Amino acid sequence: MSTKHEKILQYIESLPVGDKISVRQIAKEMQVSEGTAYRAIKEAENRRLVSSIERVGTIRIEKKKKENIERLTFAEIVNIVDGQVLGGKTGLHKTLTKFVIGAMQLEDMMRYTDAGSLLIVGNRIKAHENALRAGAAVLITGGFDTTDDNKQLADALDLPIISTSYDTFTVATMINRAIYDQLIKKDILFIEDIYVPMVETSVLRNDETIHHFHKLNERTTHGAFPVVTANNKLVGMITVKDVIGREEDELIEKVMTKNPIAGSMKMSVASAGHRMIWEGIDLLPIVNDDNVLQGVISRQDVLKALQLAQRQPQHGETIDDLVKNEMKVLGDEDLIVEFKVTPQMTNQYGAISYGAFTTLLAEVGSFALKRRKRGDAVAENMTIYFIKPVQMESTLTVKPRILDMSRKFVKMDFEVFNEQMLVGKAMMMFQLLER
């Protein structure tokens, strides 16, 4: 049975795009306290179901699909530029297709402005009107206002007119940054992207016997299964090891592993993989907030997804991507990596930042283990000695050395040189994600 919190979220999701909601309205409609309603609205905002705008309120917006994540709604633009909505509030839920900077003659400006655009312009009243008539929203920079006629036209056409105190260059930079951040989020894989749904998952009931396990094992060749109740609530996991030497008529709930480790839809694939390796499990059940089974993921699913993600063209570059781009592999037998320190990787003193240095060592270690055909690896702990500062534009040489390797863990030693001078040393332990 769904909780009050879940019911409110389902209610918000069922509302038409563009509807305005409030804590008091939700509390009255769903017969809950205002505190419960407030928490649910905040969760809906985190899930990008609604957007809260100062002096406007909270409105229902369209949840973006992953392939359209780089598109922003006008409501999000208002928050990005700390804007004030002058007119057309009912159109804030709409998505913009492109933005146009109005730094040209009026007739030339209109050639680039079409329906779904956002025209970024100063106090050019005629440009505001023409853009609205062309089906575009308007963002007025410099803190300027527009005429009452234009505000009424915006209300009639459901196209927002937004005013911000920032200049045009700053506004364009802020919007680009927001799109870039969303592209980075798009590259992060979550369990919901790769899991095997419930309809395709083989499960056993807690009131069934080991005989049923053997039949399902023969039919699917799987070695582990989630155990659920009649209401599909997860109560355990059962594997081949659990049934060795047991009678055929024994109940599954007597031999299963109770309170198993489970994941959620919003858990990242990397976190799930790390947990599966650490706990030594091959199958991870996925549940919702009420512990109802939604599906499963296997260790193979995780490794396949991580390998595929590494081959994807990266739209938004993270610090890790910047570090990887500057790595150059030297030597065939003994791995040596050359690395150039770019300005983005420096701290306020112009030396390589601790974060970039740590990322470099972790990436070199992972690469060294891949060359040994030991699969992917995750850094478990590290001890780093920053012996001498490294200036920007320096070329570093990193020499990794494997000290000890077991089935699940590897200890490595690193030496970092700048023109034959030792500038850093490290000891790291990696956890192996075996194939």
mmCIF file of C-alpha atoms in Angstrom, residues 36-393:
data_model
loop_
_atom_site.group_PDB
_atom_site.id
_atom_site.type_symbol
_atom_site.label_atom_id
_atom_site.label_comp_id
_atom_site.label_asym_id
_atom_site.label_seq_id
_atom_site.Cartn_x
_atom_site.Cartn_y
_atom_site.Cartn_z
ATOM 1 C CA THR A 36 3.585 16.339 4.626
ATOM 2 C CA ALA A 37 2.404 18.333 1.583
ATOM 3 C CA TYR A 38 5.498 20.580 1.727
ATOM 4 C CA ARG A 39 7.900 17.593 1.848
ATOM 5 C CA ALA A 40 6.138 15.959 -1.122
ATOM 6 C CA ILE A 41 6.298 19.179 -3.190
ATOM 7 C CA LYS A 42 10.034 19.478 -2.437
ATOM 8 C CA GLU A 43 10.535 15.855 -3.563
ATOM 9 C CA ALA A 44 8.514 16.598 -6.742
ATOM 10 C CA GLU A 45 10.856 19.540 -7.383
ATOM 11 C CA ASN A 46 13.891 17.242 -7.020
ATOM 12 C CA ARG A 47 12.281 14.838 -9.513
ATOM 13 C CA ARG A 48 11.741 17.797 -11.891
ATOM 14 C CA LEU A 49 7.948 17.405 -11.881
ATOM 15 C CA VAL A 50 7.380 20.976 -10.662
ATOM 16 C CA SER A 51 9.309 24.246 -10.620
ATOM 17 C CA SER A 52 9.080 26.891 -7.865
ATOM 18 C CA ILE A 53 9.400 30.486 -9.046
ATOM 19 C CA GLU A 54 9.631 33.534 -6.801
ATOM 20 C CA ARG A 55 6.536 35.776 -6.915
ATOM 21 C CA VAL A 56 4.814 33.254 -9.217
ATOM 22 C CA GLY A 57 4.462 30.046 -7.193
ATOM 23 C CA THR A 58 4.958 26.347 -7.940
ATOM 24 C CA ILE A 59 3.874 25.079 -11.354
ATOM 25 C CA ARG A 60 3.694 21.600 -12.873
ATOM 26 C CA ILE A 61 6.263 21.193 -15.650
ATOM 27 C CA GLU A 62 6.899 18.438 -18.172
ATOM 28 C CA LYS A 63 9.420 15.858 -16.984
ATOM 29 C CA LYS A 64 12.201 15.746 -19.562
ATOM 30 C CA LYS A 65 13.236 12.496 -21.183
ATOM 31 C CA LYS A 66 16.948 11.726 -21.134
ATOM 32 C CA GLU A 67 17.325 12.435 -24.851
ATOM 33 C CA ASN A 68 15.785 15.926 -24.366
ATOM 34 C CA ILE A 69 17.573 16.759 -21.130
ATOM 35 C CA GLU A 70 19.533 19.621 -22.719
ATOM 36 C CA ARG A 71 16.250 21.499 -23.331
ATOM 37 C CA LEU A 72 15.190 23.932 -20.631
ATOM 38 C CA THR A 73 11.726 25.203 -19.692
ATOM 39 C CA PHE A 74 11.053 28.929 -19.327
ATOM 40 C CA ALA A 75 10.434 28.277 -15.604
ATOM 41 C CA GLU A 76 14.006 26.964 -15.288
ATOM 42 C CA ILE A 77 15.326 30.013 -17.172
ATOM 43 C CA VAL A 78 13.644 32.303 -14.599
ATOM 44 C CA ASN A 79 15.495 30.509 -11.782
ATOM 45 C CA ILE A 80 18.832 30.425 -13.647
ATOM 46 C CA VAL A 81 18.906 34.201 -14.298
ATOM 47 C CA ASP A 82 17.137 35.260 -11.036
ATOM 48 C CA GLY A 83 14.460 36.763 -13.247
ATOM 49 C CA GLN A 84 11.142 38.498 -12.687
ATOM 50 C CA VAL A 85 8.147 37.412 -14.786
ATOM 51 C CA LEU A 86 6.482 40.515 -16.294
ATOM 52 C CA GLY A 87 3.812 38.659 -18.282
ATOM 53 C CA GLY A 88 2.760 35.304 -19.757
ATOM 54 C CA LYS A 89 3.029 33.364 -16.471
ATOM 55 C CA THR A 90 0.788 30.600 -17.823
ATOM 56 C CA GLY A 91 3.421 29.690 -20.438
ATOM 57 C CA LEU A 92 6.300 29.098 -18.015
ATOM 58 C CA HIS A 93 5.975 25.302 -18.335
ATOM 59 C CA LYS A 94 6.823 25.421 -22.068
ATOM 60 C CA THR A 95 10.188 24.199 -23.377
ATOM 61 C CA LEU A 96 12.480 26.460 -25.387
ATOM 62 C CA THR A 97 14.067 25.072 -28.546
ATOM 63 C CA LYS A 98 16.843 27.672 -28.921
ATOM 64 C CA PHE A 99 17.845 31.100 -27.675
ATOM 65 C CA VAL A 100 18.599 34.098 -29.881
ATOM 66 C CA ILE A 101 20.660 37.153 -28.866
ATOM 67 C CA GLY A 102 19.081 40.277 -30.375
ATOM 68 C CA ALA A 103 22.274 42.172 -31.264
ATOM 69 C CA MET A 104 21.184 43.260 -34.759
ATOM 70 C CA GLN A 105 18.639 45.320 -36.712
ATOM 71 C CA LEU A 106 14.990 44.529 -35.973
ATOM 72 C CA GLU A 107 14.181 42.926 -39.359
ATOM 73 C CA ASP A 108 17.352 40.781 -39.220
ATOM 74 C CA MET A 109 16.517 39.731 -35.654
ATOM 75 C CA MET A 110 13.135 38.368 -36.740
ATOM 76 C CA ARG A 111 14.756 36.107 -39.365
ATOM 77 C CA TYR A 112 16.304 34.066 -36.544
ATOM 78 C CA THR A 113 13.353 34.253 -34.122
ATOM 79 C CA ASP A 114 10.661 31.591 -34.491
ATOM 80 C CA ALA A 115 8.122 29.740 -32.333
ATOM 81 C CA GLY A 116 9.651 28.180 -29.211
ATOM 82 C CA SER A 117 12.696 30.484 -29.215
ATOM 83 C CA LEU A 118 13.835 32.743 -26.384
ATOM 84 C CA LEU A 119 14.911 36.212 -27.553
ATOM 85 C CA ILE A 120 17.560 37.730 -25.258
ATOM 86 C CA VAL A 121 17.455 41.487 -25.799
ATOM 87 C CA GLY A 122 17.660 44.841 -23.983
ATOM 88 C CA ASN A 123 15.024 47.593 -23.785
ATOM 89 C CA ARG A 124 13.880 47.396 -27.442
ATOM 90 C CA ILE A 125 10.096 47.574 -27.103
ATOM 91 C CA LYS A 126 9.302 46.819 -30.769
ATOM 92 C CA ALA A 127 11.572 43.748 -30.676
ATOM 93 C CA HIS A 128 9.635 42.473 -27.638
ATOM 94 C CA GLU A 129 6.329 42.787 -29.507
ATOM 95 C CA ASN A 130 7.586 41.233 -32.763
ATOM 96 C CA ALA A 131 9.134 38.269 -30.909
ATOM 97 C CA LEU A 132 5.865 37.542 -29.077
ATOM 98 C CA ARG A 133 3.894 37.690 -32.346
ATOM 99 C CA ALA A 134 6.427 35.239 -33.863
ATOM 100 C CA GLY A 135 5.700 32.766 -31.014
ATOM 101 C CA ALA A 136 8.898 33.399 -29.028
ATOM 102 C CA ALA A 137 9.367 34.284 -25.360
ATOM 103 C CA VAL A 138 11.433 37.331 -24.365
ATOM 104 C CA LEU A 139 14.229 37.727 -21.808
ATOM 105 C CA ILE A 140 14.987 41.415 -21.159
ATOM 106 C CA THR A 141 18.518 42.011 -19.837
ATOM 107 C CA GLY A 142 19.832 44.971 -17.834
ATOM 108 C CA GLY A 143 16.807 45.048 -15.503
ATOM 109 C CA PHE A 144 14.629 46.949 -18.010
ATOM 110 C CA ASP A 145 10.818 46.820 -18.228
ATOM 111 C CA THR A 146 8.446 46.620 -21.208
ATOM 112 C CA THR A 147 5.099 48.264 -22.044
ATOM 113 C CA ASP A 148 1.738 47.235 -20.569
ATOM 114 C CA ASP A 149 0.562 46.373 -24.111
ATOM 115 C CA ASN A 150 3.392 43.850 -24.474
ATOM 116 C CA LYS A 151 2.593 42.368 -21.045
ATOM 117 C CA GLN A 152 -1.070 41.928 -22.058
ATOM 118 C CA LEU A 153 0.007 40.384 -25.387
ATOM 119 C CA ALA A 154 2.279 37.939 -23.499
ATOM 120 C CA ASP A 155 -0.634 36.943 -21.227
ATOM 121 C CA ALA A 156 -2.916 36.422 -24.238
ATOM 122 C CA LEU A 157 -0.353 34.281 -26.112
ATOM 123 C CA ASP A 158 0.885 32.330 -23.022
ATOM 124 C CA LEU A 159 4.464 33.408 -23.798
ATOM 125 C CA PRO A 160 6.610 34.622 -20.879
ATOM 126 C CA ILE A 161 8.338 37.996 -20.756
ATOM 127 C CA ILE A 162 11.147 37.765 -18.193
ATOM 128 C CA SER A 163 13.344 40.585 -16.882
ATOM 129 C CA THR A 164 16.794 40.068 -15.338
ATOM 130 C CA SER A 165 19.359 42.497 -13.933
ATOM 131 C CA TYR A 166 22.268 40.642 -15.605
ATOM 132 C CA ASP A 167 23.797 41.761 -18.921
ATOM 133 C CA THR A 168 23.380 39.749 -22.144
ATOM 134 C CA PHE A 169 26.813 38.082 -22.049
ATOM 135 C CA THR A 170 26.348 36.919 -18.433
ATOM 136 C CA VAL A 171 22.849 35.584 -19.196
ATOM 137 C CA ALA A 172 24.063 33.585 -22.226
ATOM 138 C CA THR A 173 26.943 32.170 -20.141
ATOM 139 C CA MET A 174 24.578 31.159 -17.304
ATOM 140 C CA ILE A 175 22.154 29.405 -19.682
ATOM 141 C CA ASN A 176 25.019 27.595 -21.438
ATOM 142 C CA ARG A 177 26.371 26.457 -18.053
ATOM 143 C CA ALA A 178 22.945 25.089 -17.079
ATOM 144 C CA ILE A 179 22.660 23.146 -20.361
ATOM 145 C CA TYR A 180 26.226 21.838 -19.928
ATOM 146 C CA ASP A 181 25.485 20.650 -16.368
ATOM 147 C CA GLN A 182 22.388 18.822 -17.613
ATOM 148 C CA LEU A 183 24.409 17.100 -20.343
ATOM 149 C CA ILE A 184 26.813 15.803 -17.681
ATOM 150 C CA LYS A 185 23.818 14.464 -15.704
ATOM 151 C CA LYS A 186 22.623 12.752 -18.892
ATOM 152 C CA ASP A 187 25.903 10.788 -19.066
ATOM 153 C CA ILE A 188 25.400 9.283 -15.577
ATOM 154 C CA LEU A 189 23.811 5.834 -15.782
ATOM 155 C CA PHE A 190 21.187 4.884 -13.203
ATOM 156 C CA ILE A 191 19.705 1.486 -12.398
ATOM 157 C CA GLU A 192 16.423 2.561 -14.022
ATOM 158 C CA ASP A 193 18.332 2.689 -17.347
ATOM 159 C CA ILE A 194 19.542 -0.932 -17.282
ATOM 160 C CA TYR A 195 17.459 -3.064 -14.882
ATOM 161 C CA VAL A 196 15.489 -6.160 -15.942
ATOM 162 C CA PRO A 197 11.810 -5.316 -15.173
ATOM 163 C CA MET A 198 9.535 -7.455 -13.003
ATOM 164 C CA VAL A 199 7.688 -9.008 -15.968
ATOM 165 C CA GLU A 200 10.983 -10.478 -17.238
ATOM 166 C CA THR A 201 12.311 -11.475 -13.789
ATOM 167 C CA SER A 202 12.142 -15.051 -12.496
ATOM 168 C CA VAL A 203 11.031 -15.039 -8.850
ATOM 169 C CA LEU A 204 10.044 -17.550 -6.169
ATOM 170 C CA ARG A 205 7.359 -17.195 -3.502
ATOM 171 C CA ASN A 206 8.249 -17.609 0.166
ATOM 172 C CA ASP A 207 5.601 -20.354 0.558
ATOM 173 C CA GLU A 208 7.086 -22.476 -2.276
ATOM 174 C CA THR A 209 9.525 -25.361 -1.762
ATOM 175 C CA ILE A 210 13.073 -26.209 -2.819
ATOM 176 C CA HIS A 211 11.507 -28.438 -5.489
ATOM 177 C CA HIS A 212 10.210 -25.233 -7.171
ATOM 178 C CA PHE A 213 13.721 -23.740 -6.965
ATOM 179 C CA HIS A 214 15.226 -26.732 -8.833
ATOM 180 C CA LYS A 215 12.548 -26.554 -11.544
ATOM 181 C CA LEU A 216 13.120 -22.811 -12.070
ATOM 182 C CA ASN A 217 16.887 -23.334 -12.005
ATOM 183 C CA GLU A 218 16.653 -25.988 -14.776
ATOM 184 C CA ARG A 219 14.356 -23.810 -16.892
ATOM 185 C CA THR A 220 16.339 -20.546 -16.636
ATOM 186 C CA THR A 221 19.884 -21.789 -15.727
ATOM 187 C CA HIS A 222 20.057 -18.875 -13.236
ATOM 188 C CA GLY A 223 21.784 -19.548 -9.928
ATOM 189 C CA ALA A 224 19.971 -16.980 -7.751
ATOM 190 C CA PHE A 225 16.382 -15.744 -7.432
ATOM 191 C CA PRO A 226 14.564 -13.058 -5.414
ATOM 192 C CA VAL A 227 11.962 -14.395 -2.962
ATOM 193 C CA VAL A 228 8.701 -12.426 -2.661
ATOM 194 C CA THR A 229 5.368 -12.585 -0.839
ATOM 195 C CA ALA A 230 1.966 -12.764 -2.560
ATOM 196 C CA ASN A 231 2.065 -8.921 -2.731
ATOM 197 C CA ASN A 232 5.495 -8.984 -4.465
ATOM 198 C CA LYS A 233 7.261 -7.631 -1.371
ATOM 199 C CA LEU A 234 10.913 -8.687 -1.273
ATOM 200 C CA VAL A 235 11.631 -10.933 1.721
ATOM 201 C CA GLY A 236 14.802 -12.766 0.706
ATOM 202 C CA MET A 237 17.237 -14.136 -1.862
ATOM 203 C CA ILE A 238 17.972 -17.794 -2.566
ATOM 204 C CA THR A 239 21.008 -19.245 -4.367
ATOM 205 C CA VAL A 240 22.275 -22.708 -5.316
ATOM 206 C CA LYS A 241 24.530 -22.677 -2.208
ATOM 207 C CA ASP A 242 21.479 -22.299 0.069
ATOM 208 C CA VAL A 243 19.790 -25.498 -1.190
ATOM 209 C CA ILE A 244 22.767 -27.896 -1.170
ATOM 210 C CA GLY A 245 21.936 -30.915 1.024
ATOM 211 C CA ARG A 246 18.354 -29.771 1.670
ATOM 212 C CA GLU A 247 15.161 -31.807 1.222
ATOM 213 C CA GLU A 248 12.943 -31.139 -1.831
ATOM 214 C CA ASP A 249 9.851 -30.406 0.281
ATOM 215 C CA GLU A 250 11.529 -27.850 2.570
ATOM 216 C CA LEU A 251 10.039 -24.352 2.398
ATOM 217 C CA ILE A 252 12.121 -21.692 0.665
ATOM 218 C CA GLU A 253 11.624 -19.230 3.530
ATOM 219 C CA LYS A 254 13.472 -21.654 5.839
ATOM 220 C CA VAL A 255 16.699 -21.622 3.774
ATOM 221 C CA MET A 256 16.672 -18.225 2.013
ATOM 222 C CA THR A 257 18.859 -15.249 3.006
ATOM 223 C CA LYS A 258 16.506 -12.868 4.818
ATOM 224 C CA ASN A 259 16.627 -9.036 4.561
ATOM 225 C CA PRO A 260 18.799 -9.102 1.415
ATOM 226 C CA ILE A 261 20.752 -6.116 0.102
ATOM 227 C CA ALA A 262 18.601 -4.266 -2.454
ATOM 228 C CA GLY A 263 18.968 -1.256 -4.744
ATOM 229 C CA SER A 264 16.636 1.528 -5.848
ATOM 230 C CA MET A 265 15.855 2.954 -9.289
ATOM 231 C CA LYS A 266 17.776 6.179 -8.595
ATOM 232 C CA MET A 267 20.979 4.427 -7.478
ATOM 233 C CA SER A 268 23.834 4.986 -9.935
ATOM 234 C CA VAL A 269 25.161 1.948 -11.810
ATOM 235 C CA ALA A 270 28.672 2.621 -10.450
ATOM 236 C CA SER A 271 27.373 2.544 -6.842
ATOM 237 C CA ALA A 272 25.457 -0.672 -7.515
ATOM 238 C CA GLY A 273 28.534 -2.333 -9.038
ATOM 239 C CA HIS A 274 30.708 -1.279 -6.103
ATOM 240 C CA ARG A 275 28.183 -2.677 -3.619
ATOM 241 C CA MET A 276 27.806 -5.977 -5.496
ATOM 242 C CA ILE A 277 31.571 -6.547 -5.573
ATOM 243 C CA TRP A 278 32.011 -5.539 -1.925
ATOM 244 C CA GLU A 279 29.207 -7.848 -0.754
ATOM 245 C CA GLY A 280 30.172 -10.629 -3.213
ATOM 246 C CA ILE A 281 26.726 -10.904 -4.855
ATOM 247 C CA ASP A 282 25.915 -11.555 -8.521
ATOM 248 C CA LEU A 283 22.257 -10.491 -8.509
ATOM 249 C CA LEU A 284 20.861 -7.309 -6.939
ATOM 250 C CA PRO A 285 17.077 -6.987 -6.446
ATOM 251 C CA ILE A 286 15.581 -3.538 -7.159
ATOM 252 C CA VAL A 287 12.743 -2.321 -4.930
ATOM 253 C CA ASN A 288 10.594 0.799 -4.518
ATOM 254 C CA ASP A 289 10.011 2.779 -1.296
ATOM 255 C CA ASP A 290 7.494 0.158 -0.101
ATOM 256 C CA ASN A 291 10.011 -2.714 -0.609
ATOM 257 C CA VAL A 292 7.987 -4.061 -3.561
ATOM 258 C CA LEU A 293 10.220 -5.820 -6.107
ATOM 259 C CA GLN A 294 10.566 -3.845 -9.373
ATOM 260 C CA GLY A 295 13.181 -6.014 -11.098
ATOM 261 C CA VAL A 296 16.825 -7.107 -10.840
ATOM 262 C CA ILE A 297 20.291 -6.314 -12.189
ATOM 263 C CA SER A 298 23.172 -8.747 -12.562
ATOM 264 C CA ARG A 299 26.906 -8.113 -12.298
ATOM 265 C CA GLN A 300 27.141 -8.676 -16.076
ATOM 266 C CA ASP A 301 24.516 -5.945 -16.669
ATOM 267 C CA VAL A 302 26.564 -3.495 -14.597
ATOM 268 C CA LEU A 303 29.875 -4.244 -16.349
ATOM 269 C CA LYS A 304 28.265 -4.087 -19.803
ATOM 270 C CA ALA A 305 26.644 -0.725 -18.993
ATOM 271 C CA LEU A 306 29.877 0.765 -17.618
ATOM 272 C CA GLN A 307 31.870 -0.395 -20.657
ATOM 273 C CA LEU A 308 29.222 1.013 -23.026
ATOM 274 C CA ALA A 309 29.206 4.347 -21.167
ATOM 275 C CA GLN A 310 32.989 4.609 -21.585
ATOM 276 C CA ARG A 311 32.597 4.263 -25.373
ATOM 277 C CA GLN A 312 29.856 6.916 -25.647
ATOM 278 C CA PRO A 313 30.826 10.342 -27.065
ATOM 279 C CA GLN A 314 30.898 12.648 -24.048
ATOM 280 C CA HIS A 315 28.726 15.760 -24.477
ATOM 281 C CA GLY A 316 29.550 17.337 -21.124
ATOM 282 C CA GLU A 317 33.080 17.009 -19.779
ATOM 283 C CA THR A 318 33.655 16.381 -16.076
ATOM 284 C CA ILE A 319 36.987 16.861 -14.252
ATOM 285 C CA ASP A 320 37.655 13.131 -14.803
ATOM 286 C CA ASP A 321 37.199 13.574 -18.564
ATOM 287 C CA LEU A 322 39.595 16.552 -18.639
ATOM 288 C CA VAL A 323 42.253 14.513 -16.807
ATOM 289 C CA LYS A 324 41.799 11.480 -19.118
ATOM 290 C CA ASN A 325 42.155 13.694 -22.209
ATOM 291 C CA GLU A 326 45.614 14.857 -21.083
ATOM 292 C CA MET A 327 46.958 11.339 -20.383
ATOM 293 C CA LYS A 328 49.388 9.829 -22.886
ATOM 294 C CA VAL A 329 50.585 6.223 -22.488
ATOM 295 C CA LEU A 330 54.288 5.469 -22.999
ATOM 296 C CA GLY A 331 56.098 2.125 -22.921
ATOM 297 C CA ASP A 332 54.765 -1.345 -23.719
ATOM 298 C CA GLU A 333 56.264 -3.478 -20.961
ATOM 299 C CA ASP A 334 56.417 -1.129 -17.958
ATOM 300 C CA LEU A 335 53.464 1.232 -18.084
ATOM 301 C CA ILE A 336 54.447 4.903 -17.921
ATOM 302 C CA VAL A 337 51.884 7.696 -18.336
ATOM 303 C CA GLU A 338 52.720 11.237 -19.410
ATOM 304 C CA PHE A 339 50.357 13.981 -18.286
ATOM 305 C CA LYS A 340 50.159 17.704 -19.054
ATOM 306 C CA VAL A 341 48.811 20.062 -16.363
ATOM 307 C CA THR A 342 46.279 22.441 -17.967
ATOM 308 C CA PRO A 343 45.015 25.705 -16.362
ATOM 309 C CA GLN A 344 41.623 24.081 -15.487
ATOM 310 C CA MET A 345 43.425 21.641 -13.168
ATOM 311 C CA THR A 346 45.208 24.236 -11.024
ATOM 312 C CA ASN A 347 44.375 25.785 -7.644
ATOM 313 C CA GLN A 348 44.499 29.471 -6.630
ATOM 314 C CA TYR A 349 48.312 29.314 -6.454
ATOM 315 C CA GLY A 350 48.739 28.074 -10.031
ATOM 316 C CA ALA A 351 49.852 24.579 -8.935
ATOM 317 C CA ILE A 352 48.049 21.318 -9.762
ATOM 318 C CA SER A 353 44.996 20.922 -7.502
ATOM 319 C CA TYR A 354 44.713 18.035 -5.041
ATOM 320 C CA GLY A 355 41.559 16.828 -6.805
ATOM 321 C CA ALA A 356 43.188 16.660 -10.254
ATOM 322 C CA PHE A 357 46.301 14.939 -8.823
ATOM 323 C CA THR A 358 44.187 12.324 -7.023
ATOM 324 C CA THR A 359 42.056 11.718 -10.140
ATOM 325 C CA LEU A 360 45.208 11.285 -12.251
ATOM 326 C CA LEU A 361 46.573 8.562 -9.943
ATOM 327 C CA ALA A 362 43.222 6.738 -9.771
ATOM 328 C CA GLU A 363 42.884 6.782 -13.584
ATOM 329 C CA VAL A 364 46.468 5.576 -14.133
ATOM 330 C CA GLY A 365 45.899 2.746 -11.633
ATOM 331 C CA SER A 366 42.651 1.672 -13.330
ATOM 332 C CA PHE A 367 44.335 1.749 -16.736
ATOM 333 C CA ALA A 368 47.290 -0.319 -15.488
ATOM 334 C CA LEU A 369 44.921 -3.000 -14.159
ATOM 335 C CA LYS A 370 42.959 -3.079 -17.427
ATOM 336 C CA ARG A 371 46.226 -3.778 -19.251
ATOM 337 C CA ARG A 372 46.729 -6.748 -16.950
ATOM 338 C CA LYS A 373 43.264 -7.923 -18.136
ATOM 339 C CA ARG A 374 41.822 -7.730 -14.637
ATOM 340 C CA GLY A 375 38.721 -5.737 -15.674
ATOM 341 C CA ASP A 376 37.519 -2.498 -14.133
ATOM 342 C CA ALA A 377 38.739 -1.267 -10.757
ATOM 343 C CA VAL A 378 37.476 1.185 -8.136
ATOM 344 C CA ALA A 379 39.820 3.056 -5.773
ATOM 345 C CA GLU A 380 39.160 1.875 -2.203
ATOM 346 C CA ASN A 381 41.626 3.987 -0.197
ATOM 347 C CA MET A 382 44.758 6.041 -0.837
ATOM 348 C CA THR A 383 47.695 7.715 0.877
ATOM 349 C CA ILE A 384 49.255 10.540 -1.143
ATOM 350 C CA TYR A 385 52.440 12.534 -0.485
ATOM 351 C CA PHE A 386 52.603 15.911 -2.248
ATOM 352 C CA ILE A 387 56.392 16.344 -2.158
ATOM 353 C CA LYS A 388 56.779 19.428 -4.377
ATOM 354 C CA PRO A 389 54.261 21.805 -6.018
ATOM 355 C CA VAL A 390 53.654 21.282 -9.748
ATOM 356 C CA GLN A 391 53.083 24.394 -11.877
ATOM 357 C CA MET A 392 50.614 24.637 -14.771
ATOM 358 C CA GLU A 393 51.850 23.598 -18.232
#
